[in-house]
């Protein structure tokens, strides 16, 4: 145990000594580092002092160098300004030869020279204080005028030489993609009327040249080119529209014209709108190709706006013309034309100063719709007001019947009629409510017409002619309704009812005209013995034949003046008369051939069966 404690004491003493040795080494290292740091600081301080001395020596040299650089830059700038002045002073003389040659041979080099001249003029105008600036400016300005003149000459030569005059007739009868376009008095499909997509007023190949020339002139305030362009293109449009028939003069009064006269103006209006719309589209494209904004829009206005105004004024004059049933078709033609062209016109007019003209056209479009509705309402009312005494002497189809049915059938060939008159959606299948409204209106019109025909029939003194008149007219109604899908909305019940009426009126006609004659031959037969002995009996037979012959002659004279215009109805009526009368008449004649009541039978047997058959062939032949 004592040995162990001694050993531990020895180990502690050794550790302390080791630590003391290491501490001494560390202290010596720190002293050495401190000495090195002090030496480095002295070196750095000495270097800084030397740099400061160097800076004091170099600084004047730097200042002199900067001054020299600024002087050099000023000299360079002054030399450039002097060269620029000299270049602009002499620019007109340098480019004079090229400019006077004109742009025709080499447009690119001409435009380079022309632009250089324009820059020189702008510079000289700002530096008039220079002693030689006025003379140089005067020479440059005169040269620019010559250049502008040559530019305009080339511009107009190219424009006129590559002008493609639109053919108005082809534009009217061209093709309008994507929709049907109407023409006055009828319909034309997409293959027959409307817009030509490739209409060009000037050959596209020269448009870049025209644009370059126009822009150069307008930059140099050469506005004469703008006026010359507008004048030429306006003449082109004037010639195209002037070649159309039935064109109206501005401010023409239509209020005192008959509808047949106004209708010609409407035809001209329809064609003018078709042509104007297509040329307006082409002119908008051409103006934008030749000029930049705002000159492009201004050129379009100058060329097109007058004709848009004239069309609108003429449309308004048509609105205020006398009302007549057939006027509604002219109004529908105009309305459908505007329908077909309004989107195109909106596109070309909306971004120009002609925007107000577009509003006027839209107002005309709306007013046409109102006038169509009011004209149709007037027509409905006019049917019942037609005088009852206004009859036809031969019992044929009355003009009121023919015009009314013709009016209705033609009315429904217009796609817009359903929309305008019955509030259906345009270009869409009508819903049941609209069809019902249409059916009620047509029924109301046909009932009003039938009532008027009944009133007219009562004014005939001859009941047979009265029945014939009703048969002809109601038959015409039925045939018209059957042949028109639009009118067929009245329904099959209406058609069957009026077919029965035709048969009833036909039977009434036969009863009133041929019935007495048939009764005469059936009810007056000779005695079975066929022997007539008394003068009284012979006289009675003679009187019977005289009555019979007179009746036949009267029917022949009378009914040869009457008419059944429908071929099939006329044939059926003749067959019915022949079937009812001829067998009885033949029996009557055969019965009396063996009766000795006269010494002159040819006087009484005046009409044979063949004679009556021939007479029937001439009946209703008028």
Short mmCIF file of N, CA and C in Angstrom, two decimals, residues 66-129:
data_model
loop_
_atom_site.label_atom_id
_atom_site.label_comp_id
_atom_site.label_asym_id
_atom_site.label_seq_id
_atom_site.Cartn_x
_atom_site.Cartn_y
_atom_site.Cartn_z
N UNK A 66 -7.12 63.52 -68.88
CA UNK A 66 -8.59 63.66 -69.00
C UNK A 66 -8.95 64.89 -69.82
N UNK A 67 -8.21 65.96 -69.60
CA UNK A 67 -8.47 67.19 -70.37
C UNK A 67 -8.20 66.95 -71.85
N UNK A 68 -7.15 66.24 -72.13
CA UNK A 68 -6.83 65.93 -73.52
C UNK A 68 -7.92 65.07 -74.17
N UNK A 69 -8.43 64.11 -73.39
CA UNK A 69 -9.50 63.23 -73.93
C UNK A 69 -10.75 64.05 -74.25
N UNK A 70 -11.13 64.95 -73.30
CA UNK A 70 -12.33 65.77 -73.55
C UNK A 70 -12.13 66.67 -74.75
N UNK A 71 -10.96 67.21 -74.86
CA UNK A 71 -10.66 68.07 -76.03
C UNK A 71 -10.77 67.28 -77.31
N UNK A 72 -10.27 66.08 -77.28
CA UNK A 72 -10.33 65.21 -78.48
C UNK A 72 -11.78 64.89 -78.85
N UNK A 73 -12.63 64.58 -77.83
CA UNK A 73 -14.03 64.28 -78.09
C UNK A 73 -14.75 65.50 -78.66
N UNK A 74 -14.43 66.67 -78.11
CA UNK A 74 -15.07 67.90 -78.61
C UNK A 74 -14.69 68.15 -80.06
N UNK A 75 -13.47 67.91 -80.37
CA UNK A 75 -13.01 68.10 -81.75
C UNK A 75 -13.72 67.13 -82.68
N UNK A 76 -13.83 65.86 -82.22
CA UNK A 76 -14.50 64.81 -83.02
C UNK A 76 -15.96 65.19 -83.24
N UNK A 77 -16.63 65.64 -82.15
CA UNK A 77 -18.04 66.01 -82.26
C UNK A 77 -18.22 67.20 -83.18
N UNK A 78 -17.37 68.17 -83.05
CA UNK A 78 -17.46 69.37 -83.90
C UNK A 78 -17.24 69.00 -85.35
N UNK A 79 -16.28 68.09 -85.56
CA UNK A 79 -16.03 67.66 -86.94
C UNK A 79 -17.26 66.93 -87.51
N UNK A 80 -17.93 66.05 -86.66
CA UNK A 80 -19.12 65.32 -87.12
C UNK A 80 -20.25 66.29 -87.44
N UNK A 81 -20.42 67.30 -86.56
CA UNK A 81 -21.47 68.29 -86.81
C UNK A 81 -21.19 69.07 -88.08
N UNK A 82 -19.92 69.39 -88.28
CA UNK A 82 -19.56 70.14 -89.50
C UNK A 82 -19.81 69.28 -90.73
N UNK A 83 -19.45 68.00 -90.61
CA UNK A 83 -19.69 67.09 -91.75
C UNK A 83 -21.19 66.94 -92.00
N UNK A 84 -22.00 66.87 -90.90
CA UNK A 84 -23.44 66.76 -91.06
C UNK A 84 -24.00 67.99 -91.74
N UNK A 85 -23.55 69.16 -91.30
CA UNK A 85 -24.01 70.41 -91.91
C UNK A 85 -23.66 70.43 -93.38
N UNK A 86 -22.39 70.09 -93.68
CA UNK A 86 -21.94 70.09 -95.07
C UNK A 86 -22.73 69.07 -95.90
N UNK A 87 -23.00 67.89 -95.27
CA UNK A 87 -23.73 66.84 -95.98
C UNK A 87 -25.15 67.30 -96.32
N UNK A 88 -25.83 67.93 -95.35
CA UNK A 88 -27.19 68.41 -95.60
C UNK A 88 -27.20 69.59 -96.55
N UNK A 89 -26.18 70.47 -96.44
CA UNK A 89 -26.11 71.61 -97.36
C UNK A 89 -25.94 71.15 -98.79
N UNK A 90 -25.25 70.06 -98.95
CA UNK A 90 -24.95 69.57 -100.30
C UNK A 90 -25.82 68.40 -100.72
N UNK A 91 -26.78 67.98 -99.84
CA UNK A 91 -27.57 66.77 -100.10
C UNK A 91 -28.38 66.89 -101.37
N UNK A 92 -29.04 68.04 -101.57
CA UNK A 92 -29.93 68.17 -102.73
C UNK A 92 -29.15 68.02 -104.04
N UNK A 93 -27.91 68.53 -104.05
CA UNK A 93 -27.12 68.44 -105.28
C UNK A 93 -26.63 67.00 -105.50
N UNK A 94 -26.37 66.30 -104.41
CA UNK A 94 -25.92 64.92 -104.54
C UNK A 94 -27.01 64.00 -105.06
N UNK A 95 -28.28 64.24 -104.64
CA UNK A 95 -29.38 63.32 -105.03
C UNK A 95 -30.20 63.86 -106.19
N UNK A 96 -29.85 65.06 -106.66
CA UNK A 96 -30.68 65.71 -107.69
C UNK A 96 -30.81 64.85 -108.93
N UNK A 97 -29.73 64.33 -109.41
CA UNK A 97 -29.76 63.54 -110.64
C UNK A 97 -30.67 62.32 -110.49
N UNK A 98 -30.56 61.63 -109.34
CA UNK A 98 -31.37 60.42 -109.16
C UNK A 98 -32.85 60.76 -109.02
N UNK A 99 -33.15 61.81 -108.31
CA UNK A 99 -34.56 62.18 -108.10
C UNK A 99 -35.20 62.61 -109.41
N UNK A 100 -34.49 63.36 -110.22
CA UNK A 100 -35.07 63.84 -111.48
C UNK A 100 -35.27 62.71 -112.49
N UNK A 101 -34.63 61.57 -112.26
CA UNK A 101 -34.89 60.42 -113.12
C UNK A 101 -36.25 59.78 -112.82
N UNK A 102 -36.80 60.09 -111.63
CA UNK A 102 -38.10 59.55 -111.26
C UNK A 102 -38.01 58.14 -110.69
N UNK A 103 -39.13 57.67 -110.13
CA UNK A 103 -39.12 56.36 -109.47
C UNK A 103 -39.37 55.17 -110.39
N UNK A 104 -39.68 55.44 -111.64
CA UNK A 104 -40.14 54.35 -112.49
C UNK A 104 -39.09 53.27 -112.71
N UNK A 105 -37.85 53.68 -112.96
CA UNK A 105 -36.82 52.69 -113.30
C UNK A 105 -36.33 51.92 -112.09
N UNK A 106 -36.12 52.62 -110.97
CA UNK A 106 -35.59 51.96 -109.77
C UNK A 106 -36.21 52.62 -108.55
N UNK A 107 -37.27 52.04 -108.06
CA UNK A 107 -38.00 52.66 -106.95
C UNK A 107 -37.16 52.71 -105.69
N UNK A 108 -36.39 51.66 -105.42
CA UNK A 108 -35.64 51.59 -104.17
C UNK A 108 -34.62 52.71 -104.07
N UNK A 109 -33.81 52.89 -105.11
CA UNK A 109 -32.79 53.95 -105.06
C UNK A 109 -33.42 55.33 -105.07
N UNK A 110 -34.53 55.47 -105.77
CA UNK A 110 -35.23 56.76 -105.76
C UNK A 110 -35.71 57.09 -104.35
N UNK A 111 -36.29 56.10 -103.66
CA UNK A 111 -36.82 56.36 -102.31
C UNK A 111 -35.68 56.66 -101.35
N UNK A 112 -34.52 56.02 -101.53
CA UNK A 112 -33.36 56.33 -100.68
C UNK A 112 -32.95 57.78 -100.86
N UNK A 113 -32.88 58.22 -102.11
CA UNK A 113 -32.52 59.61 -102.39
C UNK A 113 -33.59 60.57 -101.88
N UNK A 114 -34.83 60.19 -102.06
CA UNK A 114 -35.94 61.06 -101.65
C UNK A 114 -35.97 61.20 -100.13
N UNK A 115 -35.74 60.11 -99.40
CA UNK A 115 -35.70 60.18 -97.94
C UNK A 115 -34.53 61.04 -97.46
N UNK A 116 -33.36 60.93 -98.15
CA UNK A 116 -32.20 61.75 -97.78
C UNK A 116 -32.49 63.22 -97.99
N UNK A 117 -33.19 63.51 -99.06
CA UNK A 117 -33.56 64.91 -99.33
C UNK A 117 -34.53 65.43 -98.26
N UNK A 118 -35.45 64.61 -97.87
CA UNK A 118 -36.42 65.02 -96.84
C UNK A 118 -35.72 65.30 -95.51
N UNK A 119 -34.74 64.46 -95.15
CA UNK A 119 -33.97 64.68 -93.92
C UNK A 119 -33.18 65.98 -94.00
N UNK A 120 -32.61 66.26 -95.16
CA UNK A 120 -31.86 67.50 -95.34
C UNK A 120 -32.76 68.72 -95.17
N UNK A 121 -33.96 68.66 -95.74
CA UNK A 121 -34.89 69.79 -95.61
C UNK A 121 -35.27 70.01 -94.15
N UNK A 122 -35.54 68.91 -93.45
CA UNK A 122 -35.89 69.03 -92.02
C UNK A 122 -34.74 69.66 -91.24
N UNK A 123 -33.50 69.26 -91.53
CA UNK A 123 -32.33 69.80 -90.83
C UNK A 123 -32.16 71.28 -91.16
N UNK A 124 -32.24 71.62 -92.41
CA UNK A 124 -32.00 73.00 -92.82
C UNK A 124 -33.07 73.94 -92.28
N UNK A 125 -34.29 73.43 -92.15
CA UNK A 125 -35.34 74.27 -91.58
C UNK A 125 -35.06 74.61 -90.11
N UNK A 126 -34.33 73.71 -89.42
CA UNK A 126 -33.99 73.96 -88.02
C UNK A 126 -32.72 74.80 -87.87
N UNK A 127 -31.94 74.94 -88.96
CA UNK A 127 -30.67 75.67 -88.88
C UNK A 127 -30.62 76.78 -89.92
N UNK A 128 -31.68 77.53 -89.98
CA UNK A 128 -31.74 78.65 -90.95
C UNK A 128 -30.69 79.73 -90.64
N UNK A 129 -30.16 79.73 -89.42
CA UNK A 129 -29.18 80.77 -89.05
C UNK A 129 -27.87 80.61 -89.79
#
